[in-house]
Structures are given as C-alpha cells and as structure tokens.
mmCIF file of C-alpha atoms in Angstrom:
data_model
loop_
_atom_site.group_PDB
_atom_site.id
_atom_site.type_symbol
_atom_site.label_atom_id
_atom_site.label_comp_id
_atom_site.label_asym_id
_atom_site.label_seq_id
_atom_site.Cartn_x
_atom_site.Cartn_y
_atom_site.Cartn_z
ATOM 1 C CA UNK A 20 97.736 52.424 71.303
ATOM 2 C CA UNK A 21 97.182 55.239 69.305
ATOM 3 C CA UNK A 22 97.641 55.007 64.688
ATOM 4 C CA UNK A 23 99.119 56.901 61.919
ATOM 5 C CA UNK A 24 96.095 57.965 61.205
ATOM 6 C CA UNK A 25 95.158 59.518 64.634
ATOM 7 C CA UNK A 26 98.613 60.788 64.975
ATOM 8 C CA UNK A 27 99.637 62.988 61.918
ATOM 9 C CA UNK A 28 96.720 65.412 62.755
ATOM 10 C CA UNK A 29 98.091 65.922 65.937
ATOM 11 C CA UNK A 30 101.485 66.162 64.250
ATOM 12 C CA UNK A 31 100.406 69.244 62.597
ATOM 13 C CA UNK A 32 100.217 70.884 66.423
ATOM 14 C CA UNK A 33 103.182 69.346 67.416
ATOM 15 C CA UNK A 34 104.897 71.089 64.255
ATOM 16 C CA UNK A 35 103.135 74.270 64.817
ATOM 17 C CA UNK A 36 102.100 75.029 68.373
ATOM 18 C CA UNK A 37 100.420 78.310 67.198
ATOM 19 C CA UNK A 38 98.190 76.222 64.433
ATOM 20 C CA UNK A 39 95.963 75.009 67.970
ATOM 21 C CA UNK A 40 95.897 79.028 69.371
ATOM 22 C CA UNK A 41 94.241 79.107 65.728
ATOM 23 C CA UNK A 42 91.906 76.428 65.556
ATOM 24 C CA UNK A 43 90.555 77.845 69.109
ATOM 25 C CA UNK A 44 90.429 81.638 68.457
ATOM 26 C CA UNK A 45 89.646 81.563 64.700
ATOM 27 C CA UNK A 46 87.504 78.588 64.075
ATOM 28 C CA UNK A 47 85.559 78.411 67.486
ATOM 29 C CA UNK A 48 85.723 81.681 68.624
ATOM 30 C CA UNK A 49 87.627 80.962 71.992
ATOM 31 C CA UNK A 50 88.837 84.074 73.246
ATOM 32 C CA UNK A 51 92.249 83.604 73.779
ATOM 33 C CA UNK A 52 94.267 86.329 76.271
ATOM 34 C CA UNK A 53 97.339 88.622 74.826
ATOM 35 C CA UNK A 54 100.761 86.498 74.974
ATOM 36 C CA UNK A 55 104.037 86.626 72.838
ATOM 37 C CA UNK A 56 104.905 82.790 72.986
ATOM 38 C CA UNK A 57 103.079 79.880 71.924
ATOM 39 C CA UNK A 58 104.747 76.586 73.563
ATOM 40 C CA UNK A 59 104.276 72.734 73.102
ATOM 41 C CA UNK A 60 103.200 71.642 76.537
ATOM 42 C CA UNK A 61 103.626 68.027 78.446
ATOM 43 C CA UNK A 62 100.349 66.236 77.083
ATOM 44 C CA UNK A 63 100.230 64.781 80.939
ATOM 45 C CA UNK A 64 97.210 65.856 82.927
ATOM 46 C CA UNK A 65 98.618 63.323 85.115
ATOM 47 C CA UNK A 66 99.029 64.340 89.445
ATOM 48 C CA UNK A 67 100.103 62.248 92.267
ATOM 49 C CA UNK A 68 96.414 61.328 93.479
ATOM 50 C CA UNK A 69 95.028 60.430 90.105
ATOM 51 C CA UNK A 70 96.193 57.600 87.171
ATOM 52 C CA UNK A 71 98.039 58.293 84.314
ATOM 53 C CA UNK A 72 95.493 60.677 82.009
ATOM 54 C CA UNK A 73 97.509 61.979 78.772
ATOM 55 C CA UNK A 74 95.847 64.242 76.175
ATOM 56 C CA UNK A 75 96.882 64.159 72.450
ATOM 57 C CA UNK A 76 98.561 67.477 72.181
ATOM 58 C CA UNK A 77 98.752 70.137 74.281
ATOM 59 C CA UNK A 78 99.986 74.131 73.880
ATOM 60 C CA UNK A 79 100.742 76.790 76.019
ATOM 61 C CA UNK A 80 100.595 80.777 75.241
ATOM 62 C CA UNK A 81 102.366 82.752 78.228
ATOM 63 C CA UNK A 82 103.715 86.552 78.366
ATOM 64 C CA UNK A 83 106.552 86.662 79.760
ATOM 65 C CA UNK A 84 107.069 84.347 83.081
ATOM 66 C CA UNK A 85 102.638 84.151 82.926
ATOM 67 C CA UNK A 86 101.199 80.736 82.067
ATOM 68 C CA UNK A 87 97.994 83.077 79.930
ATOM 69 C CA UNK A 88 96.074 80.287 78.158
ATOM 70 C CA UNK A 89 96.137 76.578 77.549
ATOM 71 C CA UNK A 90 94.964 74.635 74.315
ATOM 72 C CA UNK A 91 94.583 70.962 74.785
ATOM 73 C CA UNK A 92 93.512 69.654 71.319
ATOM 74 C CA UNK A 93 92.405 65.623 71.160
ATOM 75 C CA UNK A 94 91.524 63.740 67.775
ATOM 76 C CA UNK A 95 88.549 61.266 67.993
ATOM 77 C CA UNK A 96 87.840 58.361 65.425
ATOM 78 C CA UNK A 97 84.930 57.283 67.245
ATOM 79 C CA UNK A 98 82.508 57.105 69.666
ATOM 80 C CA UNK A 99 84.112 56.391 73.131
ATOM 81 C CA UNK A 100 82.225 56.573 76.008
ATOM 82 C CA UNK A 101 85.426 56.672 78.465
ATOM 83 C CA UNK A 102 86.421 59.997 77.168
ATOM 84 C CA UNK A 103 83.693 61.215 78.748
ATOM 85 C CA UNK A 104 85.295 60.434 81.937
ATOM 86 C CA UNK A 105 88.694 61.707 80.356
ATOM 87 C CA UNK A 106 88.184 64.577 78.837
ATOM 88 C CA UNK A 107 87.277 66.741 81.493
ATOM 89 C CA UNK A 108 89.494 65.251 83.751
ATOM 90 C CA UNK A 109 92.713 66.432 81.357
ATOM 91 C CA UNK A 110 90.853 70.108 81.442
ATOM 92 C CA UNK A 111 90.650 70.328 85.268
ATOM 93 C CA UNK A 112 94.174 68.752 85.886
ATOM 94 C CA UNK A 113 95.836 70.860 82.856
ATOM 95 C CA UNK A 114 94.139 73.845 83.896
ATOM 96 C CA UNK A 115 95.098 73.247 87.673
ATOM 97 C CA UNK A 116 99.257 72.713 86.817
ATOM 98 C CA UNK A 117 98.989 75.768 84.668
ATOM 99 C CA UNK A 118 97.079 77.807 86.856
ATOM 100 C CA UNK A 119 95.533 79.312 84.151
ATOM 101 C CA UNK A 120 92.637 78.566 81.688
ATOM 102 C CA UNK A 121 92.016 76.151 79.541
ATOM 103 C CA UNK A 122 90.314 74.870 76.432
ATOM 104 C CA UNK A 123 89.453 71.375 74.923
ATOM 105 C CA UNK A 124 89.167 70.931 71.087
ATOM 106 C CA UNK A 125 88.341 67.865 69.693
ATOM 107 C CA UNK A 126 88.546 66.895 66.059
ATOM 108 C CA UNK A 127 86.650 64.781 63.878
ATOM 109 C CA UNK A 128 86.593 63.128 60.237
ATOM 110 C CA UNK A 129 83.312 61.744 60.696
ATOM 111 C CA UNK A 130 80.195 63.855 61.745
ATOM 112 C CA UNK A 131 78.377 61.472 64.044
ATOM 113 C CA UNK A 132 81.470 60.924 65.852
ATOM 114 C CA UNK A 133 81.539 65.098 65.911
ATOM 115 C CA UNK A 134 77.553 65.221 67.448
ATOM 116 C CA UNK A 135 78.474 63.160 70.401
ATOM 117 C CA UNK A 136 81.634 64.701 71.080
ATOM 118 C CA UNK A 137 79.960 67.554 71.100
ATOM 119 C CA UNK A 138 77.154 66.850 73.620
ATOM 120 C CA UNK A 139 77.557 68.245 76.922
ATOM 121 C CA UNK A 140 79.282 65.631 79.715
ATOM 122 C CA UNK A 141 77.062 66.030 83.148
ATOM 123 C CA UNK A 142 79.636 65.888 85.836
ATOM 124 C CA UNK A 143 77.109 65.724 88.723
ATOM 125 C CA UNK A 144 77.495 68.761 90.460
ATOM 126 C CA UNK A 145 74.751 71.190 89.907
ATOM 127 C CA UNK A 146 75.445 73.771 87.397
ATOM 128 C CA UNK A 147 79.252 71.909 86.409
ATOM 129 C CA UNK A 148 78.656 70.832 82.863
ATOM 130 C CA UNK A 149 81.742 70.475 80.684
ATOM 131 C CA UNK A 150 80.774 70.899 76.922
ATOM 132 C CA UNK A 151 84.115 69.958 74.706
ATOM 133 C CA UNK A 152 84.829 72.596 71.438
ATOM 134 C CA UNK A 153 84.500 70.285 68.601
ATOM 135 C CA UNK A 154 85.803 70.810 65.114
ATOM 136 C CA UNK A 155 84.132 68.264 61.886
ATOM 137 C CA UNK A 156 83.281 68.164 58.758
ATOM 138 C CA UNK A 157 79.930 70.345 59.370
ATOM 139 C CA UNK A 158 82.018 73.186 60.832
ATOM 140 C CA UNK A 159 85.462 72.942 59.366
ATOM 141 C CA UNK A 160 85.915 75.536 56.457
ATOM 142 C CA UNK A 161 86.997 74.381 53.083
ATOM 143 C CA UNK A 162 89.655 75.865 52.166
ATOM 144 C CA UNK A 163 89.793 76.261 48.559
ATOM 145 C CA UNK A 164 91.684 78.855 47.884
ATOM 146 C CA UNK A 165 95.789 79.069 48.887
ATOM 147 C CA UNK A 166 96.513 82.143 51.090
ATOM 148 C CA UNK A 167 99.572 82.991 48.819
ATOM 149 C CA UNK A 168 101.684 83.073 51.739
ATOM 150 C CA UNK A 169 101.866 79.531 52.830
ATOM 151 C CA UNK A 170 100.424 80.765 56.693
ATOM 152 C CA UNK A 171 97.443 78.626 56.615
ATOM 153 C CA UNK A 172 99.321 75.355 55.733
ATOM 154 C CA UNK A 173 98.233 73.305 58.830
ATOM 155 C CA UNK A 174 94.578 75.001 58.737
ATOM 156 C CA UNK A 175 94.208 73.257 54.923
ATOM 157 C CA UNK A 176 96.355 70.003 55.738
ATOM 158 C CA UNK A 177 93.940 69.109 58.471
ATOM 159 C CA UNK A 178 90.791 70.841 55.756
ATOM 160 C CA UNK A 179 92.029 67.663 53.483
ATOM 161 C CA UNK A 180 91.601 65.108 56.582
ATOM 162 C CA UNK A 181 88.511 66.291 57.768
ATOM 163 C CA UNK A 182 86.619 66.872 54.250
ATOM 164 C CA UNK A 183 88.498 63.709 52.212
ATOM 165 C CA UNK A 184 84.750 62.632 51.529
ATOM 166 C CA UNK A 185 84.298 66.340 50.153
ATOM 167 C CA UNK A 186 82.798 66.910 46.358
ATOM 168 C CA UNK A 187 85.354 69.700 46.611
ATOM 169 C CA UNK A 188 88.144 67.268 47.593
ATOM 170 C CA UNK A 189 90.220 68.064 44.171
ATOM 171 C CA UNK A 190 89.955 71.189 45.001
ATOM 172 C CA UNK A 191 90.859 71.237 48.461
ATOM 173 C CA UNK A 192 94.130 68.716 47.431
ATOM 174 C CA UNK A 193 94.721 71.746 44.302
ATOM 175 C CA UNK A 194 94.682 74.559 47.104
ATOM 176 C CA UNK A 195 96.969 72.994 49.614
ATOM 177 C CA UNK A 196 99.159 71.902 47.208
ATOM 178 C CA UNK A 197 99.873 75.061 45.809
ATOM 179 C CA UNK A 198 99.793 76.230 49.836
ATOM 180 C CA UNK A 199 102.504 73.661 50.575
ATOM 181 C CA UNK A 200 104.584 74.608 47.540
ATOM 182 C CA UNK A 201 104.759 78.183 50.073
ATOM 183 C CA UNK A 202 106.518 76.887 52.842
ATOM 184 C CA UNK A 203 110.147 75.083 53.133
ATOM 185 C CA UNK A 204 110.550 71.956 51.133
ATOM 186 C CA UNK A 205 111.144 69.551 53.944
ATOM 187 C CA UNK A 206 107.852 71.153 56.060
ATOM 188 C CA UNK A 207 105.898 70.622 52.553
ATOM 189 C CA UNK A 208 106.970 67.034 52.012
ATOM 190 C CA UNK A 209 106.088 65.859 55.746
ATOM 191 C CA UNK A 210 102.582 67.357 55.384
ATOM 192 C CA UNK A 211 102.198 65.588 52.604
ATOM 193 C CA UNK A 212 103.266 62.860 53.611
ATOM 194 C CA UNK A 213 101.047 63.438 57.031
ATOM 195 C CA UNK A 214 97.909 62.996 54.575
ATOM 196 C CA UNK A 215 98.743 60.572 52.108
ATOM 197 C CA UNK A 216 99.185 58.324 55.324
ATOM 198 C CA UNK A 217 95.799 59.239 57.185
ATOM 199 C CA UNK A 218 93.711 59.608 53.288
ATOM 200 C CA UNK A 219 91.379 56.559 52.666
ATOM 201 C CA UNK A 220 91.777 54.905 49.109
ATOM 202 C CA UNK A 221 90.326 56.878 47.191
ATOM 203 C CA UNK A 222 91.273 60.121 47.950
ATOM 204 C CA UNK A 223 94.808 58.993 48.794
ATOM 205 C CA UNK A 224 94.416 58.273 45.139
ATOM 206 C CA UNK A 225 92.983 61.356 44.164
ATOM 207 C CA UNK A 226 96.177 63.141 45.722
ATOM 208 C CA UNK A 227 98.963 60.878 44.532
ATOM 209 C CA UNK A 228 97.429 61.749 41.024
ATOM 210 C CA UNK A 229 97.782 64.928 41.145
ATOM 211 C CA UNK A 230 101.193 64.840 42.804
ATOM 212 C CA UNK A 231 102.422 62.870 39.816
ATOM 213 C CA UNK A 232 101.871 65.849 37.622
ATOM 214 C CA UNK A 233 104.712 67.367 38.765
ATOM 215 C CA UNK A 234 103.065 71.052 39.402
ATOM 216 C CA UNK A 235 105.602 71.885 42.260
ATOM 217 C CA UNK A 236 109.171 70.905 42.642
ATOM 218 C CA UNK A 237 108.396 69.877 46.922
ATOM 219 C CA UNK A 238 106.304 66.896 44.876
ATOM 220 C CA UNK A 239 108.681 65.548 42.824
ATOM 221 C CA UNK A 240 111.234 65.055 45.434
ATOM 222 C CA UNK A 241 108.296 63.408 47.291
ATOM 223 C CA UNK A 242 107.402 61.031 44.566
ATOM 224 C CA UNK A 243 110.818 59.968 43.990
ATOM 225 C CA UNK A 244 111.745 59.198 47.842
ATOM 226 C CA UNK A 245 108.733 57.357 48.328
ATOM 227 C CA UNK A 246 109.503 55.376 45.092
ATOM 228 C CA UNK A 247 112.841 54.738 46.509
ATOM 229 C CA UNK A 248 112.019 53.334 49.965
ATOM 230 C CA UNK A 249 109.492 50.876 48.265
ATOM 231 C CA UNK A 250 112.275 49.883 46.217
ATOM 232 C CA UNK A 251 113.861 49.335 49.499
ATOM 233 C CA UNK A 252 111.508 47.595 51.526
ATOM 234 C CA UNK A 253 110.689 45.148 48.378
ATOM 235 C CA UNK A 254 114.827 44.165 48.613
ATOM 236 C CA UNK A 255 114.767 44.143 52.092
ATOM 237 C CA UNK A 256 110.928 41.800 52.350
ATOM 238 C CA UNK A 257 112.507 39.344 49.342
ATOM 239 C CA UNK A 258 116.510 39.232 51.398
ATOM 240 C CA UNK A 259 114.259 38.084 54.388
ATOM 241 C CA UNK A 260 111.974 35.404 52.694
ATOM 242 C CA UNK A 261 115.538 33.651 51.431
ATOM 243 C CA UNK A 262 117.293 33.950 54.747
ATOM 244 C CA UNK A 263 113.893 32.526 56.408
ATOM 245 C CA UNK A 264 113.761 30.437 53.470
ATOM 246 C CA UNK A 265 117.210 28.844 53.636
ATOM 247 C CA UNK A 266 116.434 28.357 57.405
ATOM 248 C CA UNK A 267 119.138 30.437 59.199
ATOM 249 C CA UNK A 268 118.707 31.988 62.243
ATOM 250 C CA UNK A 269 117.990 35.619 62.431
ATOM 251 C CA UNK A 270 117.931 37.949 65.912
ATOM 252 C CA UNK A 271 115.818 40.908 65.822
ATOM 253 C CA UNK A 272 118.417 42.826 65.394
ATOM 254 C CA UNK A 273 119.648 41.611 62.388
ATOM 255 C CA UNK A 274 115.686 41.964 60.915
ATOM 256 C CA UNK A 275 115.796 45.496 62.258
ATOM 257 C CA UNK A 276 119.064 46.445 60.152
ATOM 258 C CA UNK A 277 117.480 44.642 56.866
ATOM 259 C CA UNK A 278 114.059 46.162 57.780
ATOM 260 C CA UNK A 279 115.721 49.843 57.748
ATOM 261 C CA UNK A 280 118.372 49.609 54.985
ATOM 262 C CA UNK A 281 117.674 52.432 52.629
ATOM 263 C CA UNK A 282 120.800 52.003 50.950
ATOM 264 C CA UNK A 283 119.674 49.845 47.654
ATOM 265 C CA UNK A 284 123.139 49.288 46.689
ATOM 266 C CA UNK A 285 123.902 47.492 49.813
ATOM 267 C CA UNK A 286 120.444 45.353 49.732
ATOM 268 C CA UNK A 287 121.536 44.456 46.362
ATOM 269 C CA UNK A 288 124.644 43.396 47.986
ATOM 270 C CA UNK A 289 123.434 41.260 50.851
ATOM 271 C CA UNK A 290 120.832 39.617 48.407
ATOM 272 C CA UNK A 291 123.493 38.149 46.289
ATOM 273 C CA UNK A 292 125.252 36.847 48.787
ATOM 274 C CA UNK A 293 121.993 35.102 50.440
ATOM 275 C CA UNK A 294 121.445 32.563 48.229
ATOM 276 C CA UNK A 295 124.983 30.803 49.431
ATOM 277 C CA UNK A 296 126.338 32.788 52.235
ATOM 278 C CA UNK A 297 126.574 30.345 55.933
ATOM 279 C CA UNK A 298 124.790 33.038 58.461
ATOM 280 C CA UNK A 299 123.312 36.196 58.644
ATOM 281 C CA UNK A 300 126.177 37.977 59.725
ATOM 282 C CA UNK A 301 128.066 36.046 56.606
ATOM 283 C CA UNK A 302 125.582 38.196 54.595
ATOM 284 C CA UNK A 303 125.260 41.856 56.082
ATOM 285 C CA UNK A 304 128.526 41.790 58.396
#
C-alpha cells in the first residue's frame, strides 16, 4: 500500500508529464529523442505470462503516431531488496509494449537509500546489467533562486522534498514560494499542499511559518481552507464521540457523510440536535 508521502512526489508527474522528460534529460543527462507530445502512460508493466508489476508513474513522448521514448519514474523510501527483482522487470516489459526505449528514475529523500538504488542489479546473463538513474539529495540541485516564470515549479517542489534536511531549506521554501506564486492559484495551492503533507516536523513547520506571512495571495487562500476543514473535522470527530457516546447505531455510511461534511453550518446543525435526537438519520436526515 503505497502513503501520502510516497505519493505526492509522484503527483508532481502525474500533474506534469513533461516534469519526468525533465528530470531524465536535464538532471541525468538521458538523451531523450525529438517528439511533440509528452503523455501520462498506464503505470502497468504487467503481460499475460508475468504477475501484476506496476511502476509509480510512467510517461510517454511520441511524434506523431511513434511511441519515441519512455520515462518510468519510481520513488523509494527505503531499502527494498524486491525492487531489485522489480525494477528491471517494469523496464523490459514497458519498453517491450512501447516498442521503444526506456528509462528508470528513481528518487530519494534519504542518501543511503539513493547509494543502493543506485548500485547496479546483476541479472545473470553475461554482459546484462541494469543500473537504475537515481536522483537524491547528493545530486538533486538546490534550487534557490525562482525562475521568474513559474516553469520550474515541479523541479523546486520535489528540491523541497528531497533537501527538507537542507541548511538552505528557508531558502529553498522562499524560492518556491515565490515560484508557486507564478503559476495558477489552484496548481500553487495543491503543490503546496503536496509538501506540507510529505515535510517532516520541522520543516513542515518551517514552511507553514512562512506561509503565515502572507507574502503571496495563493497562501492565504491556503491557510484559510486548511483552517476551515480542521474546523470541520473537529465538528465532525466531537458529532461522532456523542452519537457513539449516546450508543446509537451508526452504518458506515452515515460516518462517511459526517467524516466529509465541509459545510460547518450544517455540522453545527447535526451537533445540536445529537445530544437528544432518537437515530442517526433523526440527526443528519
């Protein structure tokens, strides 16, 4: 089962299919073929003869009706000896639906984790070693300084995730702030949102801080709609402990709709009528 936390850098592919063409071309020197179109691709290495094998993310650039290049990028937490076994497997079965090359990135917060990924996988026939691309804190650039144009949003995002540990980390949060404050609104607040939810402590804290000076109106907006759905879930958690309290019976259904109320008028609503009303539906309809 994969987390938040291993998720939202993959997110930033998902959002931006080109963002992988430039992590392989730019940052690892891949050379990538001409093409016109960069596509999200089934993460499914998967074929009839083999199990289920799906990658984190994977993107497609084609010209025209060509399949030209494949990206596949993973994100690794830690060490994992099965991906050994994995990882080349989603190359070779990628690369053979595409008919075309392909390339394996995989990223890492922690730089250990980035030395074994990045040691080369024997696959037992002579001369057929598969060596994965591997992007970490010792070969990540920090990005410092906002491009003015908001294109290298995803490339300082993931800088943030990779380098939280950083000395430079209030500068890295200052530059992709300012970055973010570049691109639409809505794109700004989800990447923002994509760190403060992968960040440890401290330089979740770090962030937040600087959010709540207000430099860019994306933040504000951010701040307040986060403040607002923990207003929400703190009505919803307290409606629940009286209904459990009070000892009536609740289907998950019912939990769902209280769990995923945003509306604080209407939690307000359904919490004065707990403390007397005969059954759930008595209190939310």
């Amino acid at each position: 089962m994969t987390t938040q936390a291993h998720d939202n850098p993959i997110k930033l592919c998902r959002e931006e299919p080109a963002f992988a063409v430039r992590l392989a071309r730019d940052l690892l020197g891949v050379p990538i073929p001409a093409h016109s179109e960069v596509h999200a691709y089934s993460e499914s290495g998967t074929d009839s003869e083999v199990r289920d094998l799906n990658a984190d993310n994977v993107v497609l650039c084609r010209e025209g009706e060509e399949n030209r290049f494949g990206i596949i990028v993973e994100v690794q937490r830690g060490k994992d000896e099965r991906k050994r076994f994995s990882w080349p497997a989603y190359q070779v079965n990628i690369r053979h639906r595409l008919t075309a090359p392909v390339a394996l990135i995989v990223v890492c917060q922690q730089p250990a984790v980035a030395a074994w990924a990045a040691e080369a996988i024997e696959l037992g026939h002579p001369g057929f070693t598969f060596r994965p691309l591997v992007l970490g804190p010792r070969n990540y650039p920090k990005l410092t300084e906002p491009s003015g144009s908001g294109e290298l949003a995803e490339e300082m995002v993931l800088g943030t995730l990779i380098h939280e540990h950083a000395e430079e980390i209030e500068q890295l949060f200052a530059a992709v702030n300012a970055e973010l404050a570049l691109v639409p609104p809505e794109k700004a607040k989800r990447y923002t949102e994509y760190m403060l939810g992968q960040l440890s402590e401290q330089p979740r804290r770090i962030l937040e801080a600087l959010m709540e000076q207000d430099t860019y109106p994306y933040q504000s907006e951010l701040l307040a709609e986060r403040e607002a759905r923990g207003r929400a879930e703190g009505e919803a958690n307290a409606l629940l402990i009286i209904i459990e309290s009070r000892g009536l019976s609740l289907s998950d259904d019912e939990r769902r709709r209280i769990e995923t109320c945003q509306d604080l008028n209407e939690l307000n609503s359904w919490l004065k009528l707990a403390a007397t009303a005969p059954s759930v539906k008595a209190i939310i309809g």
